[in-house]
CSV table of C-alpha atoms and ligand atoms in Angstrom, one decimal:
chain,number,residue,atom,x,y,z
A,769,MET,CA,-53.1,124.9,100.6
A,770,GLN,CA,-55.9,122.5,99.6
A,771,PRO,CA,-56.4,119.5,101.8
A,772,GLY,CA,-54.5,116.3,100.9
A,773,THR,CA,-50.9,115.5,101.1
A,774,HIS,CA,-48.5,117.9,99.3
A,775,ALA,CA,-45.2,117.0,97.7
A,776,LEU,CA,-42.4,119.4,96.7
A,777,ILE,CA,-40.6,117.8,93.7
A,778,VAL,CA,-37.2,119.5,93.1
A,779,ILE,CA,-36.1,118.7,89.5
A,780,ASP,CA,-32.4,118.3,88.6
A,781,VAL,CA,-30.7,121.1,90.6
A,782,GLN,CA,-27.3,119.8,89.8
A,783,ASN,CA,-24.1,121.5,89.0
A,784,ASP,CA,-24.1,120.7,85.2
A,785,PHE,CA,-27.2,122.7,84.8
A,786,CYS,CA,-25.8,125.6,86.8
A,787,PRO,CA,-23.6,128.4,85.6
A,788,GLY,CA,-20.2,126.9,84.9
A,789,GLY,CA,-21.7,123.4,84.2
A,790,LYS,CA,-21.8,121.4,81.1
A,791,LEU,CA,-25.3,122.2,80.2
A,792,ALA,CA,-25.7,125.4,82.1
A,793,VAL,CA,-29.1,127.1,82.4
A,794,THR,CA,-28.9,130.8,82.7
A,795,ASP,CA,-29.3,131.7,86.3
A,796,GLY,CA,-29.9,128.0,87.2
A,797,ASP,CA,-28.4,128.7,90.8
A,798,ARG,CA,-30.6,131.5,91.5
A,799,ILE,CA,-33.5,129.3,92.3
A,800,VAL,CA,-31.7,127.5,95.3
A,801,PRO,CA,-32.5,129.8,98.1
A,802,ARG,CA,-36.1,129.8,97.0
A,803,ILE,CA,-36.3,126.1,97.0
A,804,ASN,CA,-34.6,125.6,100.3
A,805,ALA,CA,-37.0,128.1,101.9
A,806,LEU,CA,-40.0,126.1,100.3
A,807,MET,CA,-39.1,122.8,101.8
A,808,LYS,CA,-40.5,123.4,105.2
A,809,ASP,CA,-43.9,123.9,103.7
A,810,PHE,CA,-44.4,120.4,102.4
A,811,GLN,CA,-45.0,117.0,104.0
A,812,VAL,CA,-43.1,115.1,101.3
A,813,LYS,CA,-39.9,116.4,99.6
A,814,VAL,CA,-38.3,114.6,96.5
A,815,LEU,CA,-35.2,115.5,94.8
A,816,THR,CA,-34.6,114.1,91.3
A,817,GLN,CA,-31.1,113.8,89.6
A,818,ASP,CA,-30.3,113.4,85.9
A,819,TRP,CA,-27.9,110.4,86.0
A,820,HIS,CA,-26.3,109.2,82.8
A,821,PRO,CA,-23.7,106.8,81.8
A,822,ALA,CA,-20.8,108.3,79.8
A,823,ASP,CA,-21.9,106.7,76.7
A,824,HIS,CA,-25.5,108.0,76.9
A,825,ALA,CA,-27.4,108.1,73.6
A,826,SER,CA,-28.6,111.6,74.2
A,827,PHE,CA,-25.1,112.9,74.1
A,828,ALA,CA,-24.0,114.5,70.8
A,829,SER,CA,-20.7,112.9,71.4
A,830,GLN,CA,-22.0,109.5,70.8
A,831,HIS,CA,-23.3,110.5,67.3
A,832,PRO,CA,-20.4,110.8,64.8
A,833,GLY,CA,-20.7,114.2,62.9
A,834,ALA,CA,-23.6,115.4,65.1
A,835,ALA,CA,-23.4,118.7,67.1
A,836,PRO,CA,-25.0,119.6,70.5
A,837,PHE,CA,-28.5,120.9,70.3
A,838,GLY,CA,-29.3,119.2,67.1
A,839,VAL,CA,-32.2,116.6,66.8
A,840,THR,CA,-32.0,112.9,66.1
A,841,THR,CA,-34.6,110.2,65.8
A,842,MET,CA,-34.6,107.4,68.4
A,843,PRO,CA,-36.9,104.4,68.4
A,844,TYR,CA,-39.2,106.2,71.0
A,845,GLY,CA,-39.2,109.5,68.8
A,846,GLU,CA,-37.3,112.8,68.4
A,847,GLN,CA,-34.4,113.4,70.7
A,848,VAL,CA,-32.4,116.6,71.3
A,849,LEU,CA,-28.6,115.9,71.4
A,850,TRP,CA,-27.0,117.5,74.4
A,851,PRO,CA,-23.5,118.2,75.5
A,852,ASP,CA,-22.2,115.4,77.7
A,853,HIS,CA,-23.8,116.2,81.2
A,854,CYS,CA,-24.6,114.7,84.4
A,855,VAL,CA,-22.3,111.7,84.0
A,856,ILE,CA,-22.8,109.3,86.9
A,857,GLY,CA,-20.4,110.0,89.8
A,858,THR,CA,-19.0,113.1,88.4
A,859,PRO,CA,-19.0,116.6,90.2
A,860,GLY,CA,-21.4,117.8,87.4
A,861,ALA,CA,-24.1,115.3,88.4
A,862,ALA,CA,-23.8,116.1,92.1
A,863,PHE,CA,-26.5,118.6,93.4
A,864,HIS,CA,-25.6,122.3,93.8
A,865,ASP,CA,-23.7,122.7,96.9
A,866,ASP,CA,-26.1,125.1,98.6
A,867,LEU,CA,-29.3,123.0,97.9
A,868,HIS,CA,-30.6,121.5,101.4
A,869,THR,CA,-30.5,118.0,100.3
A,870,ASP,CA,-30.8,116.8,103.9
A,871,GLY,CA,-34.6,117.9,103.8
A,872,ALA,CA,-35.3,115.2,101.1
A,873,ASP,CA,-37.3,112.2,102.0
A,874,MET,CA,-36.5,110.7,98.5
A,875,ILE,CA,-34.0,111.0,95.8
A,876,ILE,CA,-34.8,109.7,92.4
A,877,ARG,CA,-32.4,109.1,89.5
A,878,LYS,CA,-33.3,109.0,85.9
A,879,GLY,CA,-31.7,108.5,82.7
A,880,PHE,CA,-29.3,105.8,83.7
A,881,ARG,CA,-30.0,103.4,80.9
A,882,SER,CA,-27.6,104.2,78.0
A,883,GLN,CA,-30.2,103.8,75.2
A,884,ILE,CA,-33.1,106.1,76.4
A,885,ASP,CA,-33.5,109.4,77.9
A,886,SER,CA,-35.5,110.3,80.7
A,887,TYR,CA,-36.6,114.0,81.0
A,888,SER,CA,-39.8,113.2,83.3
A,889,ALA,CA,-39.4,112.3,86.9
A,890,PHE,CA,-42.2,109.6,86.2
A,891,PHE,CA,-41.5,107.9,82.8
A,892,GLU,CA,-38.6,107.7,80.5
A,893,ASN,CA,-38.8,109.3,77.2
A,894,ASP,CA,-40.7,106.3,75.7
A,895,HIS,CA,-43.5,107.5,78.0
A,896,ALA,CA,-44.0,104.0,79.2
A,897,THR,CA,-41.0,103.0,81.4
A,898,PRO,CA,-41.6,104.0,84.9
A,899,THR,CA,-39.2,105.6,87.2
A,900,GLY,CA,-41.0,104.4,90.4
A,901,LEU,CA,-42.0,107.9,91.5
A,902,ASP,CA,-45.6,107.5,91.0
A,903,GLY,CA,-45.6,104.4,93.2
A,904,TYR,CA,-43.6,106.2,95.9
A,905,LEU,CA,-46.0,109.2,95.9
A,906,ARG,CA,-49.1,107.2,95.8
A,907,SER,CA,-48.1,105.1,98.6
A,908,ARG,CA,-47.4,108.2,100.8
A,909,GLY,CA,-50.8,109.5,100.0
A,910,VAL,CA,-49.7,112.4,97.9
A,911,GLU,CA,-52.3,114.2,95.8
A,912,GLN,CA,-50.8,117.7,95.3
A,913,LEU,CA,-47.5,118.3,93.6
A,914,MET,CA,-45.5,121.5,93.3
A,915,LEU,CA,-42.8,121.3,90.8
A,916,VAL,CA,-39.5,123.5,90.8
A,917,GLY,CA,-36.1,123.2,89.4
A,918,LEU,CA,-34.4,122.9,86.0
A,919,ALA,CA,-35.1,123.0,83.2
A,920,THR,CA,-38.6,124.7,83.0
A,921,ASP,CA,-38.9,123.5,79.2
A,922,PHE,CA,-37.5,119.9,79.5
A,923,CYS,CA,-37.5,117.9,82.8
A,924,VAL,CA,-39.9,120.2,84.7
A,925,GLN,CA,-42.3,120.2,81.6
A,926,TYR,CA,-42.2,116.6,81.0
A,927,SER,CA,-42.6,115.8,84.8
A,928,ALA,CA,-45.5,118.2,85.0
A,929,LEU,CA,-47.3,116.7,82.1
A,930,ASP,CA,-46.8,113.0,83.2
A,931,ALA,CA,-48.0,114.1,86.8
A,932,ALA,CA,-51.2,115.7,85.3
A,933,ARG,CA,-51.9,112.7,83.2
A,934,LEU,CA,-51.4,110.4,86.3
A,935,GLY,CA,-54.2,112.5,88.1
A,936,TYR,CA,-52.1,114.6,90.5
A,937,ASP,CA,-53.0,118.3,91.0
A,938,VAL,CA,-49.9,120.0,89.6
A,939,THR,CA,-48.4,123.5,90.1
A,940,VAL,CA,-45.2,124.8,88.5
A,941,LEU,CA,-43.6,127.5,90.4
A,942,GLU,CA,-42.0,129.6,87.7
A,943,ASP,CA,-40.0,131.7,89.8
A,944,ALA,CA,-38.3,128.7,91.2
A,945,CYS,CA,-37.4,127.3,87.7
A,946,ARG,CA,-35.2,128.4,85.0
A,947,ALA,CA,-35.4,127.5,81.2
A,948,ILE,CA,-32.9,126.4,78.5
A,949,ASP,CA,-35.2,128.0,76.0
A,950,LEU,CA,-34.1,126.3,72.6
A,951,ASP,CA,-36.1,127.8,69.6
A,952,GLY,CA,-39.1,128.9,71.6
A,953,SER,CA,-39.2,125.9,73.8
A,954,LEU,CA,-40.2,127.8,76.8
A,955,GLU,CA,-43.3,129.3,75.4
A,956,ALA,CA,-44.2,125.9,73.8
A,957,ALA,CA,-43.9,124.3,77.3
A,958,ARG,CA,-45.8,126.8,79.0
A,959,GLY,CA,-48.7,126.3,76.5
A,960,ALA,CA,-48.7,122.5,76.8
A,961,MET,CA,-48.7,122.6,80.6
A,962,VAL,CA,-51.6,125.1,80.6
A,963,GLU,CA,-53.5,122.8,78.1
A,964,ALA,CA,-52.9,119.8,80.3
A,965,GLY,CA,-54.4,121.6,83.4
A,966,VAL,CA,-51.0,122.4,85.1
A,967,VAL,CA,-51.3,125.6,87.1
A,968,LEU,CA,-48.4,128.0,86.4
A,969,GLU,CA,-47.6,130.1,89.5
A,970,GLY,CA,-45.4,133.2,89.7
B,208,VGL,C1,-32.4,118.3,81.2
B,208,VGL,C2,-31.8,118.2,79.0
B,208,VGL,C3,-31.0,117.0,79.2
B,208,VGL,C4,-33.2,118.8,82.2
B,208,VGL,C5,-31.8,117.0,81.3
B,208,VGL,O1,-33.0,118.5,83.6
B,208,VGL,O2,-34.1,119.6,81.9
B,208,VGL,N1,-32.4,118.8,80.1
B,208,VGL,N2,-31.1,116.4,80.4
B,209,ZN,ZN1,-30.0,114.6,80.7
């Protein structure tokens, strides 16, 4: 690894994104052993948790007549409508049972305001409201980030793009991620990340 403080950022490895969950990502649970093994290689380890109130505006259930995976317009732009998922305090919002959460220095929750979604671990979907993660990483002297988790084309991608914009060196370890892949969203995400200077590693 290059010099500087390295952080592992583990995005949304929660039951609802794993097989059997409300917004299951194919093979989402398969990345857990790899992530557990990686933790020992990093000085700083952060886990994120998607954490929505039951009436969250990203849920199709809050939009009469709308179906999951459709798109609506919010004041901050386009928003995909999701099945209800990661509702605060429910088993679906908990981390996957096998994830070594004891190794984490910091757990950051996002998406807890009902009127705005937050894919990125750094900013909500208005690209302006901070989650506090940037301040945490800066105050710990972190310069390099490795991102892993769920889902490659949504929360991992948005986090990687924000991190690159904030000046971190960013690598996404694709073997330790899985995608939702809505209408080519995985290829689009890979292109956008490369364009932003994010390193995609096998
Ligand atoms: C995510 C859709 C909705 C993710 C979170 O973690 O990628 N995707 N909420
Ligand atoms: Zn969500």
